[in-house]
Short mmCIF file of C-alpha atoms in Angstrom, two decimals:
data_model
loop_
_atom_site.label_atom_id
_atom_site.label_comp_id
_atom_site.label_asym_id
_atom_site.label_seq_id
_atom_site.Cartn_x
_atom_site.Cartn_y
_atom_site.Cartn_z
CA UNK A 1 94.77 108.49 -2.22
CA UNK A 2 93.09 107.76 -5.56
CA UNK A 3 93.71 106.73 -9.12
CA UNK A 4 92.67 109.13 -11.86
CA UNK A 5 89.61 107.37 -13.27
CA UNK A 6 89.96 103.73 -12.38
CA UNK A 7 92.56 101.55 -10.68
CA UNK A 8 95.62 100.89 -12.85
CA UNK A 9 95.63 97.93 -15.17
CA UNK A 10 97.41 94.96 -13.73
CA UNK A 11 101.05 94.54 -14.73
CA UNK A 12 101.52 91.56 -17.05
CA UNK A 13 102.13 88.18 -15.48
CA UNK A 14 102.26 89.55 -11.97
CA UNK A 15 102.21 86.82 -9.36
CA UNK A 16 102.61 86.48 -5.63
CA UNK A 17 105.43 85.53 -3.33
CA UNK A 18 106.18 86.84 0.15
CA UNK A 19 109.36 88.46 1.40
CA UNK A 20 108.77 90.00 4.81
CA UNK A 21 111.36 91.60 7.04
CA UNK A 22 112.27 90.12 10.39
CA UNK A 23 111.29 93.04 12.62
CA UNK A 24 107.60 93.72 13.36
CA UNK A 25 105.43 95.19 12.01
CA UNK A 26 106.05 93.04 8.90
CA UNK A 27 106.91 94.29 5.43
CA UNK A 28 105.55 92.17 2.59
CA UNK A 29 106.56 91.85 -1.03
CA UNK A 30 104.73 90.00 -3.76
CA UNK A 31 106.89 89.32 -6.80
CA UNK A 32 108.22 86.93 -9.38
CA UNK A 33 111.79 87.54 -10.47
CA UNK A 34 112.90 87.72 -14.09
CA UNK A 35 111.22 90.01 -16.61
CA UNK A 36 108.09 90.21 -14.52
CA UNK A 37 106.51 92.91 -12.41
CA UNK A 38 106.53 93.04 -8.61
CA UNK A 39 103.75 94.19 -6.34
CA UNK A 40 105.34 95.71 -3.27
CA UNK A 41 103.21 96.09 -0.11
CA UNK A 42 104.77 97.52 3.03
CA UNK A 43 102.70 97.28 6.20
CA UNK A 44 105.19 98.99 8.49
CA UNK A 45 103.82 101.69 10.78
CA UNK A 46 105.80 104.54 9.23
CA UNK A 47 106.15 103.36 5.65
CA UNK A 48 102.86 101.67 4.75
CA UNK A 49 102.44 101.82 0.97
CA UNK A 50 101.58 99.78 -2.09
CA UNK A 51 103.30 100.19 -5.46
CA UNK A 52 104.40 98.35 -8.61
CA UNK A 53 107.90 98.11 -9.96
CA UNK A 54 110.11 95.82 -11.97
CA UNK A 55 110.97 92.75 -9.91
CA UNK A 56 114.40 93.02 -8.37
CA UNK A 57 116.55 90.73 -6.30
CA UNK A 58 114.27 89.30 -3.67
CA UNK A 59 115.05 86.50 -1.29
CA UNK A 60 112.11 84.17 -1.57
CA UNK A 61 112.53 82.56 1.83
CA UNK A 62 109.75 83.32 4.32
CA UNK A 63 111.14 84.86 7.49
CA UNK A 64 108.04 85.06 9.72
CA UNK A 65 105.25 82.61 10.61
CA UNK A 66 102.70 84.83 8.87
CA UNK A 67 104.63 84.85 5.57
CA UNK A 68 105.11 81.10 5.79
CA UNK A 69 101.32 80.68 6.01
CA UNK A 70 100.49 83.39 3.50
CA UNK A 71 102.86 82.57 0.67
CA UNK A 72 101.43 79.18 -0.40
CA UNK A 73 97.85 80.51 -0.35
CA UNK A 74 98.34 83.42 -2.77
CA UNK A 75 100.37 82.13 -5.73
CA UNK A 76 98.21 82.98 -8.74
CA UNK A 77 98.47 85.89 -11.14
CA UNK A 78 97.14 89.31 -10.18
CA UNK A 79 93.86 89.78 -12.05
CA UNK A 80 92.23 92.92 -10.70
CA UNK A 81 92.69 95.78 -8.22
CA UNK A 82 89.87 97.50 -6.35
CA UNK A 83 89.84 100.50 -4.03
CA UNK A 84 87.31 101.04 -1.21
CA UNK A 85 85.74 104.40 -2.14
CA UNK A 86 88.75 106.73 -2.02
CA UNK A 87 89.91 105.27 1.26
CA UNK A 88 93.33 103.73 1.85
CA UNK A 89 92.01 100.19 1.46
CA UNK A 90 92.97 98.15 -1.62
CA UNK A 91 91.90 94.66 -2.67
CA UNK A 92 94.19 92.69 -5.00
CA UNK A 93 92.45 89.73 -6.68
CA UNK A 94 94.65 86.74 -7.52
CA UNK A 95 93.73 83.82 -9.73
CA UNK A 96 94.13 80.09 -8.94
CA UNK A 97 97.50 78.38 -8.94
CA UNK A 98 98.42 74.84 -9.90
CA UNK A 99 100.97 72.82 -8.02
CA UNK A 100 101.42 69.87 -5.72
CA UNK A 101 98.36 71.28 -3.94
CA UNK A 102 96.19 73.44 -6.19
CA UNK A 103 95.21 76.77 -4.66
CA UNK A 104 91.84 78.44 -5.30
CA UNK A 105 91.56 82.15 -6.19
CA UNK A 106 92.17 84.51 -3.30
CA UNK A 107 92.08 88.17 -2.39
CA UNK A 108 94.84 90.15 -0.70
CA UNK A 109 93.33 93.10 1.14
CA UNK A 110 95.75 95.84 2.15
CA UNK A 111 94.83 98.64 4.60
CA UNK A 112 97.42 101.37 3.93
CA UNK A 113 96.60 103.24 7.15
CA UNK A 114 99.92 104.26 8.66
CA UNK A 115 100.56 102.85 12.10
CA UNK A 116 97.35 100.77 11.84
CA UNK A 117 98.34 99.22 8.50
CA UNK A 118 97.27 95.62 8.02
CA UNK A 119 97.48 92.88 5.40
CA UNK A 120 94.69 90.31 5.10
CA UNK A 121 94.24 87.17 3.01
CA UNK A 122 90.54 86.66 2.16
CA UNK A 123 88.48 84.08 0.34
CA UNK A 124 87.55 84.59 -3.30
CA UNK A 125 84.78 87.10 -3.82
CA UNK A 126 83.82 90.50 -5.16
CA UNK A 127 84.11 93.81 -3.33
CA UNK A 128 85.25 93.98 0.26
CA UNK A 129 82.86 91.61 2.04
CA UNK A 130 83.84 88.10 2.96
CA UNK A 131 85.69 85.91 5.43
CA UNK A 132 89.26 86.60 6.54
CA UNK A 133 91.50 83.60 5.99
CA UNK A 134 94.61 85.06 7.56
CA UNK A 135 95.43 88.42 9.18
CA UNK A 136 98.86 89.92 9.76
CA UNK A 137 97.53 91.79 12.81
CA UNK A 138 94.73 90.43 14.93
CA UNK A 139 92.60 93.36 16.21
CA UNK A 140 90.42 92.54 19.22
CA UNK A 141 87.58 94.51 20.77
CA UNK A 142 89.87 95.66 23.57
CA UNK A 143 92.06 97.48 21.02
CA UNK A 144 89.35 98.81 18.71
CA UNK A 145 85.76 99.25 19.83
CA UNK A 146 84.52 99.98 16.30
CA UNK A 147 85.57 96.77 14.57
CA UNK A 148 87.58 93.60 15.08
CA UNK A 149 89.86 91.75 12.66
CA UNK A 150 90.28 88.06 13.43
CA UNK A 151 91.38 85.18 11.23
CA UNK A 152 88.28 83.18 10.32
CA UNK A 153 85.91 86.08 11.01
CA UNK A 154 84.07 88.41 8.61
CA UNK A 155 85.79 91.55 7.36
CA UNK A 156 84.39 94.91 8.41
CA UNK A 157 85.54 97.95 6.39
CA UNK A 158 86.69 101.10 8.22
CA UNK A 159 83.90 103.23 9.76
CA UNK A 160 82.00 105.39 7.25
CA UNK A 161 82.72 109.11 7.04
CA UNK A 162 81.04 112.12 5.49
CA UNK A 163 83.35 113.80 2.99
CA UNK A 164 82.98 115.29 -0.48
CA UNK A 165 83.88 112.94 -3.33
CA UNK A 166 86.21 115.02 -5.57
CA UNK A 167 85.02 113.16 -8.66
CA UNK A 168 81.43 114.34 -8.19
CA UNK A 169 82.06 117.54 -6.23
CA UNK A 170 80.13 120.57 -7.53
CA UNK A 171 81.12 124.27 -7.52
CA UNK A 172 78.50 124.83 -4.81
CA UNK A 173 80.22 122.23 -2.65
CA UNK A 174 83.60 123.91 -3.21
CA UNK A 175 82.17 127.31 -2.31
CA UNK A 176 81.29 125.99 1.15
CA UNK A 177 85.04 125.40 1.69
CA UNK A 178 86.04 128.95 0.74
CA UNK A 179 86.91 129.80 4.32
CA UNK A 180 88.84 126.57 5.00
CA UNK A 181 92.66 126.56 4.52
CA UNK A 182 93.75 124.24 1.71
CA UNK A 183 95.79 122.16 4.16
CA UNK A 184 92.52 121.35 5.97
CA UNK A 185 90.59 120.34 2.84
CA UNK A 186 91.89 116.82 3.41
CA UNK A 187 89.46 116.60 6.35
CA UNK A 188 86.53 117.59 4.10
CA UNK A 189 87.42 116.06 0.71
CA UNK A 190 87.86 112.31 0.29
CA UNK A 191 91.15 111.00 -1.06
CA UNK A 192 93.32 113.97 -0.15
CA UNK A 193 96.45 113.19 1.84
CA UNK A 194 99.52 115.27 2.69
CA UNK A 195 101.12 114.80 -0.75
CA UNK A 196 98.01 115.60 -2.78
CA UNK A 197 97.14 118.49 -0.46
CA UNK A 198 100.56 120.02 -1.18
CA UNK A 199 100.05 119.45 -4.91
CA UNK A 200 96.58 121.03 -4.70
CA UNK A 201 98.08 124.17 -3.12
CA UNK A 202 100.79 124.28 -5.83
CA UNK A 203 98.29 124.01 -8.67
CA UNK A 204 96.00 126.59 -7.08
CA UNK A 205 99.04 128.89 -6.60
CA UNK A 206 98.20 129.33 -2.92
CA UNK A 207 99.91 128.62 0.36
CA UNK A 208 98.72 125.45 2.15
CA UNK A 209 97.70 127.54 5.16
CA UNK A 210 95.73 129.96 2.96
CA UNK A 211 91.93 129.83 2.68
CA UNK A 212 90.75 130.34 -0.94
CA UNK A 213 88.15 132.97 -0.02
CA UNK A 214 86.93 134.69 -3.17
CA UNK A 215 89.37 132.60 -5.22
CA UNK A 216 87.55 129.36 -4.39
CA UNK A 217 86.93 128.71 -8.11
CA UNK A 218 90.71 128.55 -8.68
CA UNK A 219 91.02 125.99 -5.89
CA UNK A 220 88.08 124.04 -7.34
CA UNK A 221 89.70 123.98 -10.81
CA UNK A 222 92.96 122.77 -9.24
CA UNK A 223 91.07 119.99 -7.48
CA UNK A 224 89.40 118.89 -10.69
CA UNK A 225 92.77 118.86 -12.48
CA UNK A 226 94.08 116.72 -9.64
CA UNK A 227 91.24 114.23 -10.22
CA UNK A 228 92.16 114.05 -13.90
CA UNK A 229 95.89 113.76 -13.22
CA UNK A 230 96.85 112.94 -9.62
CA UNK A 231 100.58 112.88 -10.30
CA UNK A 232 102.71 114.88 -7.89
CA UNK A 233 105.60 117.07 -9.00
CA UNK A 234 109.08 116.33 -7.67
CA UNK A 235 109.25 119.50 -5.60
CA UNK A 236 105.85 118.84 -4.13
CA UNK A 237 106.90 115.36 -3.07
CA UNK A 238 109.44 116.80 -0.64
CA UNK A 239 106.98 119.49 0.41
CA UNK A 240 104.33 116.84 0.94
CA UNK A 241 106.73 114.75 3.00
CA UNK A 242 107.50 117.76 5.18
CA UNK A 243 103.80 118.53 5.49
CA UNK A 244 103.08 114.91 6.41
CA UNK A 245 105.72 115.07 9.15
CA UNK A 246 104.24 118.36 10.39
CA UNK A 247 100.75 116.91 10.40
CA UNK A 248 101.91 113.82 12.27
CA UNK A 249 103.70 115.95 14.87
CA UNK A 250 100.71 118.28 15.16
CA UNK A 251 98.34 115.33 15.60
CA UNK A 252 100.47 113.84 18.37
CA UNK A 253 100.76 117.22 20.09
CA UNK A 254 97.03 117.84 19.72
CA UNK A 255 96.27 114.52 21.39
CA UNK A 256 98.75 115.26 24.18
CA UNK A 257 97.22 118.69 24.90
CA UNK A 258 93.58 117.65 24.75
CA UNK A 259 93.56 115.66 28.01
CA UNK A 260 94.88 118.42 30.32
CA UNK A 261 92.63 121.00 28.65
CA UNK A 262 89.55 118.80 29.04
CA UNK A 263 90.47 118.16 32.68
CA UNK A 264 90.84 121.90 33.24
CA UNK A 265 87.42 122.58 31.71
CA UNK A 266 85.82 119.83 33.84
CA UNK A 267 87.47 121.18 37.00
CA UNK A 268 86.25 124.73 36.35
CA UNK A 269 82.74 123.51 35.48
CA UNK A 270 82.67 121.62 38.79
CA UNK A 271 83.83 124.73 40.65
CA UNK A 272 81.10 126.74 38.94
CA UNK A 273 78.64 124.05 40.04
CA UNK A 274 79.89 124.55 43.61
CA UNK A 275 78.87 128.21 43.33
CA UNK A 276 75.37 127.20 42.20
CA UNK A 277 75.05 124.73 45.05
CA UNK A 278 76.31 127.37 47.48
CA UNK A 279 73.55 129.74 46.27
CA UNK A 280 71.01 127.03 47.03
CA UNK A 281 72.68 126.63 50.43
CA UNK A 282 71.97 130.29 51.21
CA UNK A 283 68.22 129.58 51.01
CA UNK A 284 68.67 126.59 53.33
CA UNK A 285 70.71 128.80 55.67
CA UNK A 286 67.86 131.34 55.80
CA UNK A 287 65.44 128.55 56.74
CA UNK A 288 67.85 127.26 59.43
CA UNK A 289 68.19 130.78 60.85
CA UNK A 290 64.41 131.30 60.91
CA UNK A 291 63.88 127.99 62.76
CA UNK A 292 66.67 128.89 65.19
CA UNK A 293 64.97 132.22 65.91
CA UNK A 294 61.72 130.37 66.71
CA UNK A 295 63.54 127.94 69.01
CA UNK A 296 65.23 130.76 70.89
CA UNK A 297 61.92 132.63 71.24
CA UNK A 298 59.90 129.63 72.43
CA UNK A 299 62.62 127.55 74.10
CA UNK A 300 60.63 127.33 77.37
CA UNK A 301 57.70 125.66 75.57
CA UNK A 302 59.75 122.85 73.97
CA UNK A 303 59.57 119.55 75.84
CA UNK A 304 63.02 118.08 76.74
CA UNK A 305 63.88 115.04 74.59
CA UNK A 306 61.26 115.89 71.93
CA UNK A 307 62.07 114.91 68.33
CA UNK A 308 59.98 117.76 66.89
CA UNK A 309 57.93 120.75 67.94
CA UNK A 310 55.14 122.96 66.56
CA UNK A 311 56.00 126.60 67.23
CA UNK A 312 53.84 129.69 66.53
CA UNK A 313 54.91 131.61 63.45
CA UNK A 314 56.13 135.18 63.99
CA UNK A 315 53.66 136.49 61.39
CA UNK A 316 50.73 134.89 63.22
CA UNK A 317 49.77 132.64 60.29
CA UNK A 318 49.66 129.28 62.00
CA UNK A 319 52.38 127.02 63.41
CA UNK A 320 55.78 125.95 62.03
CA UNK A 321 56.98 122.33 62.44
CA UNK A 322 60.63 122.15 63.57
CA UNK A 323 62.61 118.90 63.74
CA UNK A 324 64.89 118.49 66.75
CA UNK A 325 67.75 116.34 67.96
CA UNK A 326 66.31 114.78 71.15
CA UNK A 327 69.66 114.65 72.97
CA UNK A 328 70.03 118.43 72.65
CA UNK A 329 68.04 121.18 74.35
CA UNK A 330 66.03 123.72 72.38
CA UNK A 331 68.77 126.34 72.77
CA UNK A 332 71.45 123.86 71.66
CA UNK A 333 69.37 122.94 68.62
CA UNK A 334 69.08 126.63 67.80
CA UNK A 335 72.82 127.21 68.22
CA UNK A 336 73.54 124.27 65.93
CA UNK A 337 71.27 125.76 63.27
CA UNK A 338 72.94 129.17 63.61
CA UNK A 339 76.38 127.57 63.19
CA UNK A 340 75.23 125.59 60.14
CA UNK A 341 73.71 128.68 58.54
CA UNK A 342 76.88 130.68 59.24
CA UNK A 343 79.03 128.03 57.53
CA UNK A 344 76.76 128.00 54.49
CA UNK A 345 76.93 131.79 54.24
CA UNK A 346 80.73 131.74 54.55
CA UNK A 347 81.03 129.11 51.83
CA UNK A 348 78.79 131.14 49.53
CA UNK A 349 80.67 134.41 50.15
CA UNK A 350 84.01 132.69 49.55
CA UNK A 351 82.86 131.09 46.31
CA UNK A 352 80.91 134.15 45.14
CA UNK A 353 84.13 136.18 45.27
CA UNK A 354 85.71 133.70 42.86
CA UNK A 355 82.74 133.29 40.52
CA UNK A 356 83.93 136.00 38.13
CA UNK A 357 87.45 134.61 37.88
CA UNK A 358 86.12 131.04 37.52
CA UNK A 359 83.89 132.08 34.61
CA UNK A 360 86.71 133.94 32.87
CA UNK A 361 89.12 130.99 33.36
CA UNK A 362 86.45 128.59 32.07
CA UNK A 363 85.84 130.72 28.99
CA UNK A 364 89.58 130.87 28.29
CA UNK A 365 89.95 127.10 28.75
CA UNK A 366 87.02 126.40 26.42
CA UNK A 367 88.46 128.76 23.83
CA UNK A 368 91.79 126.95 23.98
CA UNK A 369 90.05 123.60 23.58
CA UNK A 370 88.02 124.93 20.63
CA UNK A 371 91.15 126.24 18.87
CA UNK A 372 92.95 122.94 19.38
CA UNK A 373 91.40 121.21 16.34
CA UNK A 374 92.27 124.04 13.94
CA UNK A 375 95.62 125.22 15.33
CA UNK A 376 98.78 125.00 13.25
CA UNK A 377 101.88 123.26 14.56
CA UNK A 378 103.47 126.52 15.71
CA UNK A 379 100.32 127.50 17.62
CA UNK A 380 100.18 124.05 19.24
CA UNK A 381 103.81 124.31 20.31
CA UNK A 382 103.13 127.75 21.81
CA UNK A 383 100.09 126.40 23.65
CA UNK A 384 102.14 123.50 25.02
CA UNK A 385 104.77 125.98 26.20
CA UNK A 386 102.10 128.14 27.88
CA UNK A 387 100.55 125.16 29.67
CA UNK A 388 103.95 123.96 30.83
CA UNK A 389 104.80 127.42 32.14
CA UNK A 390 101.46 127.72 33.96
CA UNK A 391 101.88 124.32 35.59
CA UNK A 392 103.64 124.36 38.97
CA UNK A 393 106.93 122.51 38.93
CA UNK A 394 106.64 119.12 40.58
CA UNK A 395 109.05 117.82 43.18
CA UNK A 396 109.02 114.51 45.11
CA UNK A 397 107.87 116.38 48.21
CA UNK A 398 105.24 118.86 47.02
CA UNK A 399 104.51 121.38 44.29
CA UNK A 400 107.56 123.56 43.67
CA UNK A 401 107.52 127.33 43.16
CA UNK A 402 110.18 130.03 43.18
CA UNK A 403 109.74 133.25 45.17
CA UNK A 404 110.63 136.67 43.69
CA UNK A 405 113.91 136.50 45.61
CA UNK A 406 114.80 133.15 44.00
CA UNK A 407 114.12 130.91 47.03
CA UNK A 408 112.52 127.50 46.56
CA UNK A 409 108.97 127.28 47.96
CA UNK A 410 107.45 123.81 48.44
CA UNK A 411 103.70 123.33 48.95
CA UNK A 412 102.35 120.13 50.50
CA UNK A 413 99.57 118.45 48.52
CA UNK A 414 98.27 116.19 51.30
CA UNK A 415 98.77 115.51 55.01
CA UNK A 416 101.66 113.14 54.39
CA UNK A 417 103.53 115.69 52.28
CA UNK A 418 102.78 118.42 54.83
CA UNK A 419 104.40 116.32 57.56
CA UNK A 420 107.36 115.46 55.32
CA UNK A 421 108.03 119.09 54.40
CA UNK A 422 107.73 120.36 57.97
CA UNK A 423 109.50 117.62 59.91
CA UNK A 424 111.98 116.09 57.42
CA UNK A 425 112.80 118.45 54.55
CA UNK A 426 112.77 121.82 56.32
CA UNK A 427 115.85 122.96 58.22
CA UNK A 428 115.52 124.74 61.55
CA UNK A 429 116.03 128.24 60.08
CA UNK A 430 113.83 127.74 56.99
CA UNK A 431 110.48 129.55 56.92
CA UNK A 432 107.08 127.90 57.41
CA UNK A 433 103.72 129.41 56.31
CA UNK A 434 100.11 128.37 56.98
CA UNK A 435 96.69 130.03 56.62
CA UNK A 436 95.48 131.01 60.10
CA UNK A 437 92.33 129.22 61.16
CA UNK A 438 91.82 127.32 57.88
CA UNK A 439 92.73 123.75 56.90
CA UNK A 440 95.33 123.87 54.15
CA UNK A 441 98.82 123.16 52.87
CA UNK A 442 102.09 123.72 54.70
CA UNK A 443 104.38 126.01 52.70
CA UNK A 444 108.12 125.68 53.21
CA UNK A 445 110.50 128.39 51.96
CA UNK A 446 114.08 127.10 51.88
CA UNK A 447 116.02 130.29 52.53
CA UNK A 448 119.11 128.66 54.01
CA UNK A 449 118.68 130.65 57.22
CA UNK A 450 118.40 134.04 55.51
CA UNK A 451 115.65 136.53 56.35
CA UNK A 452 112.94 136.97 53.73
CA UNK A 453 112.19 140.25 52.01
CA UNK A 454 108.59 141.47 51.97
CA UNK A 455 107.89 140.32 48.33
CA UNK A 456 109.01 136.79 49.28
CA UNK A 457 106.86 136.81 52.42
CA UNK A 458 103.76 137.97 50.52
CA UNK A 459 104.38 135.45 47.71
CA UNK A 460 104.67 132.51 50.12
CA UNK A 461 101.68 133.76 52.13
CA UNK A 462 99.57 133.83 48.97
CA UNK A 463 100.65 130.27 48.21
CA UNK A 464 99.47 129.22 51.68
CA UNK A 465 96.18 131.11 51.34
CA UNK A 466 95.41 129.82 47.83
CA UNK A 467 96.15 126.22 48.91
CA UNK A 468 93.72 126.36 51.85
CA UNK A 469 89.97 126.44 52.45
CA UNK A 470 90.26 130.24 52.21
CA UNK A 471 91.15 130.04 48.51
CA UNK A 472 89.59 132.95 46.63
CA UNK A 473 88.82 134.98 49.74
CA UNK A 474 90.25 138.42 50.53
CA UNK A 475 92.25 139.49 53.62
CA UNK A 476 93.21 135.95 54.56
CA UNK A 477 95.45 135.86 57.67
CA UNK A 478 98.59 133.77 57.14
CA UNK A 479 101.03 132.94 59.94
CA UNK A 480 104.71 132.38 59.31
CA UNK A 481 107.61 131.39 61.53
CA UNK A 482 110.88 129.46 61.49
CA UNK A 483 110.66 125.68 61.20
CA UNK A 484 112.29 125.31 64.61
CA UNK A 485 109.18 126.83 66.22
CA UNK A 486 106.83 124.21 64.64
CA UNK A 487 106.25 120.84 66.29
CA UNK A 488 103.85 117.92 66.11
CA UNK A 489 101.92 117.17 69.33
CA UNK A 490 102.24 113.69 70.77
CA UNK A 491 99.73 111.34 69.14
CA UNK A 492 98.56 113.93 66.61
CA UNK A 493 97.82 112.77 63.02
CA UNK A 494 100.17 113.61 60.16
CA UNK A 495 100.03 117.26 59.16
CA UNK A 496 98.67 118.57 62.47
CA UNK A 497 101.12 120.90 64.25
CA UNK A 498 101.50 123.54 66.93
CA UNK A 499 103.72 126.59 66.43
CA UNK A 500 104.87 129.72 68.20
CA UNK A 501 106.84 132.97 67.62
CA UNK A 502 104.73 133.55 64.51
CA UNK A 503 104.01 136.74 62.61
CA UNK A 504 100.85 137.34 60.59
CA UNK A 505 100.25 138.96 57.20
CA UNK A 506 96.95 139.46 55.36
CA UNK A 507 96.79 138.54 51.67
CA UNK A 508 94.24 137.61 49.02
CA UNK A 509 93.61 133.90 48.57
CA UNK A 510 94.41 133.87 44.86
CA UNK A 511 97.32 132.06 43.24
CA UNK A 512 100.31 134.46 43.11
CA UNK A 513 101.18 135.70 39.65
#
């Protein structure tokens, strides 16, 4: 948003009156009827704009508390208009007004910033510094951590940004944008909005999505002509409106997609960190195993109830201090170390098998997040569709999947859901799956009493394996049986069951495709 060389001269005998609408956010008009000009300022979220036109029929009765306070304070003639850099912030300077109570000069500061549009009455002064007399929208620190807008407080302009000024932009500056599509120049060049971006593409005889490349000089000449004459052709107005709607939709979609993608990246980074920690655990496991070997070899020399012992090293190079649990014997301490080392090794092997897939998934997630800022609307819609398709369907009682045979498969996400699926939702002839020997989710396949084909069995078994502690492992045993053969022992916590008449299949612990 800019004027060609300087802000327009003030319309003759323009003065101020307020005519807001009744529904928030308010719409404000400043006008004097008759053969005078009207300054029209709309601060609505979707239609924020400032323009001049011949005064038309305007009801001069204030309809909101803000307009009732604002109207008597700004009654003088419009003397000067200023713009903050090429930003969408305009200051309208009004002169004094005589009346029953004389009013001093005042400034009307208008932030034409879409849904964050605001209208401020400020004390007389030059530029954009000064005290706010009255604000249409009070902005507190809880709503905006960069700046606050409060009646009676000082005005803080929008945060600074680093963009090229088109009025002083050099050919060398334009050459750096040769690889940037014209529709994205608005993020690099100050003052360009959807309308002017569409006009820039028209004058450069390029598509908005096209990067100038070797024809950057043509785009630069079009930009300079736009500085000299920023008027927009009639056809471009509609194209700019469409582009503005596309940009708004793309921005909302980009914001919606960023959170799940960032969560996915964080999750995969944490899983990769688990692999690193498991590698460190292997070294600890080796130390535990070495100490256990010493305890087994010299168990007869360890005093009962001792908290530590010095045992000869196998290589003959001195003694090795070993901490003990006094309530356990030397052999029991050794067995505990062996068990701990075995668990660490199992965790490492299980995670090491998944390291390659975790890295590839992390790289793909980062690539998606990187493309998010530069993707067109169609690409964003495709990405949203892909993420929705990859996400398991939610149900009130677990994550929902569909087997190759078309049966509904429900996966419990916690102990409470496991108990609900097994003991309340499942019918006696439905099928129940669980990883053998591993804590994990109950998987219920609602077959309506029908037998399952092998593809359905393997699909449900993979769901059970991938939603257990065996996730990512190979040859995971999974038991399955009818719901009628599964019961909860008396006094057992939710999710703990016994079962019989089971069959077992071996599958990989990866999510089924």
